[in-house]
XYZ file of C-alpha atoms in Angstrom:
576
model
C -7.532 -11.379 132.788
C -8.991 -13.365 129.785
C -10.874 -10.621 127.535
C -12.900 -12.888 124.925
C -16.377 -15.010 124.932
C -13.479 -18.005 123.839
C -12.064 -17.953 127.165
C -15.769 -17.828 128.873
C -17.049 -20.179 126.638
C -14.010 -22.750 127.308
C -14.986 -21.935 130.926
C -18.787 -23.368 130.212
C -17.707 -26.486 128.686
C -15.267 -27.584 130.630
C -17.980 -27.186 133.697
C -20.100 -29.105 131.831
C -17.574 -31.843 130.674
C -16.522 -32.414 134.739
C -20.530 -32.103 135.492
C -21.161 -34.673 133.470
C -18.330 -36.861 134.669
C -19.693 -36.595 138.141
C -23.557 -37.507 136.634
C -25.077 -34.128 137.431
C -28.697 -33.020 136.833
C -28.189 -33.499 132.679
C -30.232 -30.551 132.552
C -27.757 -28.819 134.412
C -24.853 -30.068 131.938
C -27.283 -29.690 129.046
C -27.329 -25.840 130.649
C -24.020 -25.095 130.387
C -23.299 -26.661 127.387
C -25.642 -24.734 125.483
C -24.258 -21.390 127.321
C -21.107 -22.370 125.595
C -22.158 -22.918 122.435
C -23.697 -19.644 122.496
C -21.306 -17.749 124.338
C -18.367 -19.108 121.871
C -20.024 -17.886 118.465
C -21.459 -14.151 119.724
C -20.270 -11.408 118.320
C -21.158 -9.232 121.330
C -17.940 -9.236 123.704
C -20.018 -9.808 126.807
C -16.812 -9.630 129.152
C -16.312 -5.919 127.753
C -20.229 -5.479 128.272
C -19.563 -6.590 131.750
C -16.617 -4.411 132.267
C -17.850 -1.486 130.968
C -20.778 -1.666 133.411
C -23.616 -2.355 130.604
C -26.665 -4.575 131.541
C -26.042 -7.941 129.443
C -28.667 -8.604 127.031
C -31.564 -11.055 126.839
C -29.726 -14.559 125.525
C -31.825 -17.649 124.984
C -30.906 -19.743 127.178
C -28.968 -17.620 129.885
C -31.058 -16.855 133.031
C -30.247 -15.296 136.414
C -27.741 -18.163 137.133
C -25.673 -18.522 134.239
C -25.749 -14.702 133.612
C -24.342 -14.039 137.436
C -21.665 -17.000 136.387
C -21.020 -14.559 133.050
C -20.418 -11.219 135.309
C -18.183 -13.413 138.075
C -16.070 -14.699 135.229
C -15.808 -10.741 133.406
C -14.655 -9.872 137.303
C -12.329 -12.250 137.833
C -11.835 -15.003 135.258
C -12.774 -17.331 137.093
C -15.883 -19.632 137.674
C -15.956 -20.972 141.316
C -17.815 -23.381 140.616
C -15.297 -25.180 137.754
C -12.587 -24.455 140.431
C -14.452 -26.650 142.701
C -14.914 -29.284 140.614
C -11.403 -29.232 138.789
C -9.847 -30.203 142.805
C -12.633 -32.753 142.988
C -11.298 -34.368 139.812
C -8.034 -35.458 138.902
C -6.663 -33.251 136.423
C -5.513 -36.091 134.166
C -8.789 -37.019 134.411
C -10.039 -33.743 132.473
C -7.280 -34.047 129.930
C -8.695 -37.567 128.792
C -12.246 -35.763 127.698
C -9.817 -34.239 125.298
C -9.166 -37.301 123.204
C -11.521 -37.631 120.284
C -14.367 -40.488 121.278
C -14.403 -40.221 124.753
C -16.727 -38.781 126.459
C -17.701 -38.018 130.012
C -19.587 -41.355 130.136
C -16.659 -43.518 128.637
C -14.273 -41.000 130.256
C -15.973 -41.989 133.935
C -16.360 -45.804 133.452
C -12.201 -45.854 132.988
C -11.909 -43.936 135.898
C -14.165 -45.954 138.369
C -13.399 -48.939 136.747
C -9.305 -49.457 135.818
C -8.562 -46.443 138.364
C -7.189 -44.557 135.204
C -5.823 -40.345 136.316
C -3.786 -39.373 133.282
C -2.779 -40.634 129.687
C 0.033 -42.108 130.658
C -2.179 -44.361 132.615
C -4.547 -44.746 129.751
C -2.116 -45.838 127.067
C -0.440 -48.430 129.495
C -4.314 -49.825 130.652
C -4.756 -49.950 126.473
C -1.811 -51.983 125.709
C -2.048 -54.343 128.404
C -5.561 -55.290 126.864
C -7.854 -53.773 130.017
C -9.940 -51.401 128.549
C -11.637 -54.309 125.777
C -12.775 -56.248 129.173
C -15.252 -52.960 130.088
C -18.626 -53.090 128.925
C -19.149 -50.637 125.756
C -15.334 -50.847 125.162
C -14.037 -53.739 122.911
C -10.928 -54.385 120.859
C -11.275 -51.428 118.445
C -12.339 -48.863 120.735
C -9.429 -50.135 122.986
C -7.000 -49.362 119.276
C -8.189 -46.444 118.599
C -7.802 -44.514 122.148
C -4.264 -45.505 121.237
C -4.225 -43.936 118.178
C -5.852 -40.527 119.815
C -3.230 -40.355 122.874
C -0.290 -40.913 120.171
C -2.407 -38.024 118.444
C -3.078 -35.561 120.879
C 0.981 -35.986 122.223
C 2.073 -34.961 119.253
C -0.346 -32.623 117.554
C 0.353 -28.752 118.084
C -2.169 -26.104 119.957
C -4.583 -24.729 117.873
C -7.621 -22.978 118.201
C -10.884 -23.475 116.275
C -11.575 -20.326 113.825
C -14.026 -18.865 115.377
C -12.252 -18.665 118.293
C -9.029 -17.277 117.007
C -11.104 -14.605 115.341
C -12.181 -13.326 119.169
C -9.133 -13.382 120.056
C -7.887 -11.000 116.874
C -10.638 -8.876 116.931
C -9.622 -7.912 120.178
C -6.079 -7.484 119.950
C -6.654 -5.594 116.913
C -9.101 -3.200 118.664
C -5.912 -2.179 121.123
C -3.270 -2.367 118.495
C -5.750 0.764 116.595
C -5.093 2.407 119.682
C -1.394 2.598 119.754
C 0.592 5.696 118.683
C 0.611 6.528 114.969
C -0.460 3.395 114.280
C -2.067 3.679 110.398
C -3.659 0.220 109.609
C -3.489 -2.973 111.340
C -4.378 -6.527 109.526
C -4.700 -9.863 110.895
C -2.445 -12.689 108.582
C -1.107 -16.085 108.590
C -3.724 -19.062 108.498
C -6.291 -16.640 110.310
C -6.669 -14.669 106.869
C -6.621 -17.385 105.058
C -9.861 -18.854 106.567
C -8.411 -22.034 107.891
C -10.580 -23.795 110.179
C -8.078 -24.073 112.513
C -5.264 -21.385 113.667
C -1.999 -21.734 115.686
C -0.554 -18.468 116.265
C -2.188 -15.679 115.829
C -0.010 -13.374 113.254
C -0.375 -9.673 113.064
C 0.924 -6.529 110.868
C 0.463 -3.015 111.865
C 1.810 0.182 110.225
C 3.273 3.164 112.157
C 6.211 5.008 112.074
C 7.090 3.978 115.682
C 7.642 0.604 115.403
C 8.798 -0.388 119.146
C 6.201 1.946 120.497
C 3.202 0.014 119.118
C 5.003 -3.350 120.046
C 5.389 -1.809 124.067
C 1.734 -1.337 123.450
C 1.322 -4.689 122.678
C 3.560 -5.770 125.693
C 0.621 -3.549 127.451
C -2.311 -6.050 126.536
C -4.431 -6.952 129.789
C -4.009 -10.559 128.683
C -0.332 -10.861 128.363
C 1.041 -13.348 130.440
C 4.626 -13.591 128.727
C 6.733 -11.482 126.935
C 8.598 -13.826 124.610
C 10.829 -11.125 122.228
C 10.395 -7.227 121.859
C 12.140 -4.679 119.472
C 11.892 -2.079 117.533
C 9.826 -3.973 114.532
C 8.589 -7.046 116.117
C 6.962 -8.432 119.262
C 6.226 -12.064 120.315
C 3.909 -12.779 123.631
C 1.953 -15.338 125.137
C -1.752 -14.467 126.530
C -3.279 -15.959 129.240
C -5.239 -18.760 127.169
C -1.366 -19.862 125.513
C -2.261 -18.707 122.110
C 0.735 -16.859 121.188
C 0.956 -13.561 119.409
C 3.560 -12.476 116.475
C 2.984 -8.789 115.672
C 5.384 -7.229 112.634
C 4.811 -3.013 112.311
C 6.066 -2.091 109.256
C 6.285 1.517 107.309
C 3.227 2.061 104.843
C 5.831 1.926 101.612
C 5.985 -1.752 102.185
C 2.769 -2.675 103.711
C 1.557 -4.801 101.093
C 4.783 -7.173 100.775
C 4.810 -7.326 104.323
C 0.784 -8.637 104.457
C 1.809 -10.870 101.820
C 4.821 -12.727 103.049
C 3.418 -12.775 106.765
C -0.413 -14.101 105.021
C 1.353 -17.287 103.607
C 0.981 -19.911 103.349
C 4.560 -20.982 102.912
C 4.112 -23.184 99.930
C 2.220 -20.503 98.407
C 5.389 -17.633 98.911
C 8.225 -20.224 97.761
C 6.092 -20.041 94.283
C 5.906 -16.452 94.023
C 9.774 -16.359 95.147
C 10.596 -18.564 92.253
C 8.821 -16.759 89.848
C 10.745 -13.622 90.830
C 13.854 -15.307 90.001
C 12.788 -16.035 87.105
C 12.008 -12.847 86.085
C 15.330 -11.815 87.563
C 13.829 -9.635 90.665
C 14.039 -10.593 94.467
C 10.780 -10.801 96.855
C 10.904 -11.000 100.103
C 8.693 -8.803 103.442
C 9.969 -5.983 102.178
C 9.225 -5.839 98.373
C 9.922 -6.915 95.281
C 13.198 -5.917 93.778
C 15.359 -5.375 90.918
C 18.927 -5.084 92.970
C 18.571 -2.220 95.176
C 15.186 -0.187 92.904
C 11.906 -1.427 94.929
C 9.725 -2.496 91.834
C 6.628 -3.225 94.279
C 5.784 -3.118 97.643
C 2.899 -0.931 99.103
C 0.365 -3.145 98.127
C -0.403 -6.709 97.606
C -1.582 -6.121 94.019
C 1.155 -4.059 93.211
C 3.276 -7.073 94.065
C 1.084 -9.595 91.888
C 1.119 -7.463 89.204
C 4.692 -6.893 88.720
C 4.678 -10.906 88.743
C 2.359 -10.848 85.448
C -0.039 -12.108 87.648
C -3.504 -11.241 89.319
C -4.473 -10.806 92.838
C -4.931 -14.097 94.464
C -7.216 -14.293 97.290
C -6.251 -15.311 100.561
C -8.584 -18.011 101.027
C -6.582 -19.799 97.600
C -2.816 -19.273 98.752
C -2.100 -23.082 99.643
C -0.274 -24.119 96.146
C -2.811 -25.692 95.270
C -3.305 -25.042 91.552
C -3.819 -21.004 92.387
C -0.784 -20.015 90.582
C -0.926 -21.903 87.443
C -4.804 -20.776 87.459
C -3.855 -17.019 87.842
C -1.223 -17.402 84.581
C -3.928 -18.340 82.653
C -6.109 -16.084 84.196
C -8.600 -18.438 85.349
C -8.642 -17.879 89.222
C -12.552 -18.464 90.304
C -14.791 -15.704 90.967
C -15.022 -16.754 94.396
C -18.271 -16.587 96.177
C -18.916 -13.434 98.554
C -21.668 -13.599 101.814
C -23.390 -11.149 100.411
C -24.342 -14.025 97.384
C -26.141 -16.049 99.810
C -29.965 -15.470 99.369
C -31.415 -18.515 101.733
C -30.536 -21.278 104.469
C -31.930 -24.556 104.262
C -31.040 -26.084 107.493
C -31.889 -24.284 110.713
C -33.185 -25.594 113.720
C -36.003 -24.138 116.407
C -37.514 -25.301 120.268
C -39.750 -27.927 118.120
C -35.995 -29.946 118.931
C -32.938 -28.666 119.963
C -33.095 -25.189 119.034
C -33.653 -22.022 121.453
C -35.860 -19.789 119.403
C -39.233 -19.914 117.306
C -40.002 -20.297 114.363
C -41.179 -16.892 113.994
C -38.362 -15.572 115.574
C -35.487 -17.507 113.409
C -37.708 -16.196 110.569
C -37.171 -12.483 111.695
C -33.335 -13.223 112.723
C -32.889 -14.528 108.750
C -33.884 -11.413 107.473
C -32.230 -9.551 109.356
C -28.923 -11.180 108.184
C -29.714 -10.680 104.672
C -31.618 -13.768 103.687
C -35.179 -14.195 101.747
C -35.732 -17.496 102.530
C -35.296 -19.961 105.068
C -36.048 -23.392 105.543
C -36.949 -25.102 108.992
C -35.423 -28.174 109.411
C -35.581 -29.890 112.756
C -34.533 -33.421 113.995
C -36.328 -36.212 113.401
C -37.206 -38.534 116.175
C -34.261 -40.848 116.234
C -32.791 -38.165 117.852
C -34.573 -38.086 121.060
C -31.514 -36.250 122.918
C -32.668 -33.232 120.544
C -36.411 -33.775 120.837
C -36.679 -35.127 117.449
C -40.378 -34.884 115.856
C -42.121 -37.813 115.257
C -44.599 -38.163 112.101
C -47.597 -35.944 114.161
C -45.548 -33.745 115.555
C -43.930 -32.785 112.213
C -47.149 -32.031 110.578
C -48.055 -29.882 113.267
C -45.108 -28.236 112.830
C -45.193 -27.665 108.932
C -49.344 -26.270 109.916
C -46.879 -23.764 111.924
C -44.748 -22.542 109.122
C -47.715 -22.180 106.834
C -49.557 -20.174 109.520
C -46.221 -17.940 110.218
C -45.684 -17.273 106.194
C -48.983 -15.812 106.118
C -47.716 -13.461 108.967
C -43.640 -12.870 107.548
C -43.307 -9.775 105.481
C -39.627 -9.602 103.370
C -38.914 -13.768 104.139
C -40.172 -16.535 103.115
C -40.493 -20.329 104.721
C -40.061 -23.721 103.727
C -41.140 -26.815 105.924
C -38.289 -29.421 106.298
C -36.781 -32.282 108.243
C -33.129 -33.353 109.187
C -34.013 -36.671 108.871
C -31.739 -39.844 110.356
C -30.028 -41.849 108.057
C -30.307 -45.531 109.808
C -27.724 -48.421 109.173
C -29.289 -49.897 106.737
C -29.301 -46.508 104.575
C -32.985 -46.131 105.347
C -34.845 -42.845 106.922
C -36.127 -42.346 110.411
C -39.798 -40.764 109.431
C -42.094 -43.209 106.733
C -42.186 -41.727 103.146
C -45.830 -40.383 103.806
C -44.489 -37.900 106.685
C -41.727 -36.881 104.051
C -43.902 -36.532 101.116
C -45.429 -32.849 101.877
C -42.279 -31.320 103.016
C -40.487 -28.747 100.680
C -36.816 -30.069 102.323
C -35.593 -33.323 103.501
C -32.172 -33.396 104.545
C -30.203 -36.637 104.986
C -28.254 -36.593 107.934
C -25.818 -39.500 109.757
C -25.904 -38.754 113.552
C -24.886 -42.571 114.661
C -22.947 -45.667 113.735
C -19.942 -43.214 112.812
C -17.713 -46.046 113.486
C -18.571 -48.414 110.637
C -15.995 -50.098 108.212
C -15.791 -47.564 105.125
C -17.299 -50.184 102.687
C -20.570 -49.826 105.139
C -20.718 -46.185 105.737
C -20.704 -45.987 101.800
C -23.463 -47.981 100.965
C -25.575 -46.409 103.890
C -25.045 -42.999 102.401
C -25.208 -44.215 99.211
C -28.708 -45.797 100.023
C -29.949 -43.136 101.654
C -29.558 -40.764 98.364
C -31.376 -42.984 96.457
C -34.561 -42.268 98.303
C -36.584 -39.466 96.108
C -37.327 -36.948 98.775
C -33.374 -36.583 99.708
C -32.330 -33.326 98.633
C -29.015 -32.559 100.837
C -26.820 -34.396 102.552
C -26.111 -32.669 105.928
C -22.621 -32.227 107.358
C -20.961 -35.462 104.901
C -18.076 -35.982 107.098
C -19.435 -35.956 110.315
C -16.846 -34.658 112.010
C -16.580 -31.983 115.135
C -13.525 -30.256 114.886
C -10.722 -31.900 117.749
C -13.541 -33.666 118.980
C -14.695 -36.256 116.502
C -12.575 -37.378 113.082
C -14.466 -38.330 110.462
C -16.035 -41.154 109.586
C -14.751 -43.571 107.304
C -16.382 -43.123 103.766
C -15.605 -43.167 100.155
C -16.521 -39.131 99.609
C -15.651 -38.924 96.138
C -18.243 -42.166 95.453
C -20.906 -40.467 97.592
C -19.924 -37.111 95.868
C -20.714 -38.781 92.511
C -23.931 -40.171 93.646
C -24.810 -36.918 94.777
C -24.334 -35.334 91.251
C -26.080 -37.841 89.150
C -29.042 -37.984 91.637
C -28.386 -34.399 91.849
C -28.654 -33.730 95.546
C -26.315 -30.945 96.875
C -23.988 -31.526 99.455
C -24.002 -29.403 102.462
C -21.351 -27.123 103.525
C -21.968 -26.594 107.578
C -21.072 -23.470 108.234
C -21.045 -24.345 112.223
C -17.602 -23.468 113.199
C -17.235 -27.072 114.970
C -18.130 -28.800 111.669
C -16.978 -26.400 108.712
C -18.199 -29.576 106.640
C -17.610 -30.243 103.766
C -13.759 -29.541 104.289
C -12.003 -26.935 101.876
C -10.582 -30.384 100.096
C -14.205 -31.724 99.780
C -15.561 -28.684 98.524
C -12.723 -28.539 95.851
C -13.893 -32.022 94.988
C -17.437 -31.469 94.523
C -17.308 -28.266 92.534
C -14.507 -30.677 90.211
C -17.271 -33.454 89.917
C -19.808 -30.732 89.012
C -21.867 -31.573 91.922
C -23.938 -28.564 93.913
C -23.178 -27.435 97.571
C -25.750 -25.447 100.139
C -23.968 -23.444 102.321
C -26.261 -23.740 105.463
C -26.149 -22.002 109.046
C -27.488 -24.760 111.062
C -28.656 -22.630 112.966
C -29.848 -23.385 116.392
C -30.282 -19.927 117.608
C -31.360 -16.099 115.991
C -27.221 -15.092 116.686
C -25.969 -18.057 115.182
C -26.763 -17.063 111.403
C -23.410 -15.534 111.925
C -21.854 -18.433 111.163
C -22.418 -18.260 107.535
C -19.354 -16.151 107.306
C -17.141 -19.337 108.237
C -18.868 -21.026 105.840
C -18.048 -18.852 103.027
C -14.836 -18.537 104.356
C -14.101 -22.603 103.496
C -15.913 -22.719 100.270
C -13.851 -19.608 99.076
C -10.932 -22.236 100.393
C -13.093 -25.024 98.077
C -12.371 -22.620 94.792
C -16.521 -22.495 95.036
C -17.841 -19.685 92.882
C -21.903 -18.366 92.756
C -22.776 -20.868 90.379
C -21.617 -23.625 92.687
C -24.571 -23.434 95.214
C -27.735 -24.012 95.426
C -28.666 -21.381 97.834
C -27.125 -18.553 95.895
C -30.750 -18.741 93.821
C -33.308 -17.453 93.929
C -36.170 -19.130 95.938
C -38.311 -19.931 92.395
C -35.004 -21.843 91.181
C -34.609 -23.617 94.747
C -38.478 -24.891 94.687
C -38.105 -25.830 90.936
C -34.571 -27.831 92.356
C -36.249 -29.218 94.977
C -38.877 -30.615 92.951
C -36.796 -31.735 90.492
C -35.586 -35.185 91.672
C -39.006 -36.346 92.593
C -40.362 -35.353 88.899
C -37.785 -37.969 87.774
């Protein structure tokens, strides 16, 4: 039976999705949907807590209903209730909520409308010129559902990080357990931080090699066994992620983590510089004819190549090598170098905690300052603040300061960015506030010349210190928006406003490409949580994770300061 929050949390959105598409209660959907956004990034295996027979804990947002769905899915893995509705629905039907830009709502209207039940039906309702005769639709949107089947047909399964790490952690936890098993060590694209992972790659050392891969064989979750040996075992779990474990002797651990880390680009480099030195590398080691030169341990391997270690996070061929001959690899940053977050959210919007409380859940993760930044009112699906409310608000954070030992607050907004480049609050709301971030949360499908100048615009406004999420993408759900990022990169360095890194594993934007960019322009990043709950500061590790991907060092963020440098930064624009 599925053993990770991914699985459970899958299980909550896809209830709310079908919800939805059958115009539930929207608190209802709203209810599960938040469940799964929680569910999805907690570290606490709540499946194992179920299984194990522990009480689960107190989770905003979970009461008596969704917590009894939580124990029924640990029992069986399975939600009745998504059962149910999955044989009232069409199961083509479903798959359409997969394509990026169509919702429930849209997602419903084909259905009752044009009588649409799978993709096939879709494309052939596009290109017949139906789907531009439905209100809301049009010519473009009518293109570009084309564009998304042809897409989704041909892209590969892959899982979002954060979701891939569950899985790991997991497998890992029962691979420790296998006999004589020494060290185990996730690889491929999970160790190297992508956002996005397709099979999950794995290296353990023991003695035993076909031992540890019958243990793997073993796995609750297993629900094909695609190869087995004596080194080597390939398997399928229950969610379709597939599984390639290596076990390899401790003498050649180290070439083994290396080859299996990748990425490919990144090994046919260090293979040709072997040859040139007249040595051979492969999963093994590196060798001179038969004499192993290195192999234990990853540096041990670099160094014999007259170079450095390289970190994971760089191995793409993308400049790492040539860096690391000069010895000029970055001194890439580290969580531990994050002192504050300037975006998090509380229930003043769309959050699930105080403000007190996301102040106490900061310091416990390490940080000495945090600023609140809810919606703004455009947003009224998040319970944006209005002008009064968001005075009464910053009246809060003053009053909690005075009460916070060890943290300290700053008032803020995530503020809408309208067409026309404008703000949603007036300038005299804005003017007290220690934060205003810019944010685009509509219009995401204007021409690129537009969506420039209304970022553009919007950083000219003197209060604008970040620009939130620049992209706007959600990860398989939403591409980005058309936009010039290197011009709105350069307008954020020479009005020097950082650009934010979103550490929320559905954004992780600025990519690993934009971050590169920025730190190449000399502009400044702010690697923020967006935090809508106290657990969900544990997304800054997937933030760090892409801006180590970004080449971003210490010096390359804003929030790596301390809080006297951020408030002299913050004032700095306006002082202009």
């Amino acid at each position: 039976m599925p053993k990770t929050n991914a699985d459970l949390a899958a299980a909550f959105e896809q209830t709310a999705d079908l919800l939805e598409l059958q115009e539930a209660n929207p608190f209802r959907v709203r209810a599960y949907r938040n469940a799964a956004r929680l569910v999805g990034e907690l570290k606490l295996d709540l499946v194992a807590q179920v299984e194990a027979g522990r009480p689960l804990p107190k989770l905003p947002g979970i009461g008596a209903d969704l917590a009894g769905k939580i124990e029924e899915f640990a029992h069986s893995g399975h939600l009745a209730l998504l059962d149910r509705l999955r044989r009232q629905i069409p199961s083509g039907v479903a798959e359409m909520l997969q394509l990026p830009g169509l919702g429930p709502k849209r997602v419903r209207a084909l259905y009752e409308e044009l009588h649409v039940t799978s993709l096939a039906q879709l494309a052939r309702a596009a290109r017949d010129g139906r789907i531009r005769a439905l209100p809301g639709f049009g010519a473009r949107t009518e293109a570009s559902i084309l564009d998304a089947i042809d897409a989704h047909s041909h892209r590969p399964q892959r899982l979002k990080l954060v979701a891939a790490s569950q899985y790991a952690a997991a497998l890992l936890d029962w691979l420790r357990k296998a006999p004589g098993v020494s060290e185990v060590a996730p690889a491929g694209s999970l160790r190297r931080a992508r956002e996005t992972v397709g099979d999950l790659d794995l290296l353990a050392c023991a003695p035993d090699g076909a031992a540890v891969c019958r243990h793997l064989l073993a796995y609750p979750e297993v629900a094909e066994v695609r190869a087995s040996g004596g080194k080597r075992a390939t398997v399928l779990l229950q969610s379709g992620l597939q599984v390639d474990l290596r076990v390899v002797p401790t003498a050649s651990f180290g070439a083994a983590l290396l080859y299996f880390t990748g990425s490919k680009a990144h090994n046919i480099r260090l293979r040709t510089l072997a040859i040139e030195r007249g040595l051979k590398l492969n999963e093994y080691g590196l060798f001179a004819g038969r004499r192993t030169v290195a192999a234990a341990t990853e540096e041990e391997v670099y160094r014999a190549l007259d170079l450095p270690w390289i970190a994971p996070e760089l191995r793409e061929d993308r400049g790492e090598i040539e860096a690391a001959l000069k010895n000029r690899l970055p001194a890439l940053i580290e969580r531990a170098d994050l002192a504050g977050d300037l975006h998090v959210h509380t229930d003043w919007s769309d959050g699930t905690a105080s403000i007190a409380a996301m102040a106490r859940a900061a310091k416990a993760h390490g940080l000495s300052y945090l600023a609140i930044s809810d919606h703004s009112r455009r947003l009224t699906v998040a319970n944006g603040l209005d002008p009064q409310r968001l005075a009464r608000q910053c009246a809060e954070v003053e009053k909690a300061n005075g009460k916070l030992d060890g943290i300290e607050l700053l008032t803020g907004i995530e503020v809408d960015v309208l067409e026309d480049g404008s703000l949603d609050l007036p300038d005299k709301a804005l003017a007290p506030l220690d934060v205003v971030i810019a944010a685009v949360h509509s219009k995401f499908g204007l021409s690129r010349a537009a969506q420039t100048r209304r970022i553009l615009a919007a950083l000219d406004h003197p209060k604008v210190r970040i620009l939130a999420h620049p992209v706007g993408r959600l990860i398989d759900k939403r591409e980005p928006y058309d936009v010039d990022l290197l011009a709105v990169i350069r307008k954020c360095k020479a009005r020097d406003v950082a650009l934010e890194l979103n550490a929320h594993p559905e954004r992780l934007d600025l990519t690993d490409l934009g971050c590169r960019m920025a730190k190449d322009e000399g502009a400044k990043v702010v690697i923020n949580s967006d935090a809508h709950a106290e657990h969900e500061y544990d997304n800054l590790e997937f933030g760090i994770g892409q801006a180590r991907r970004g080449w971003l060092e210490k010096g390359d963020l804003i929030n790596t300061q301390p809080l006297r440098r951020v408030r002299a930064w913050l004032a700095g624009k306006e002082s202009r």
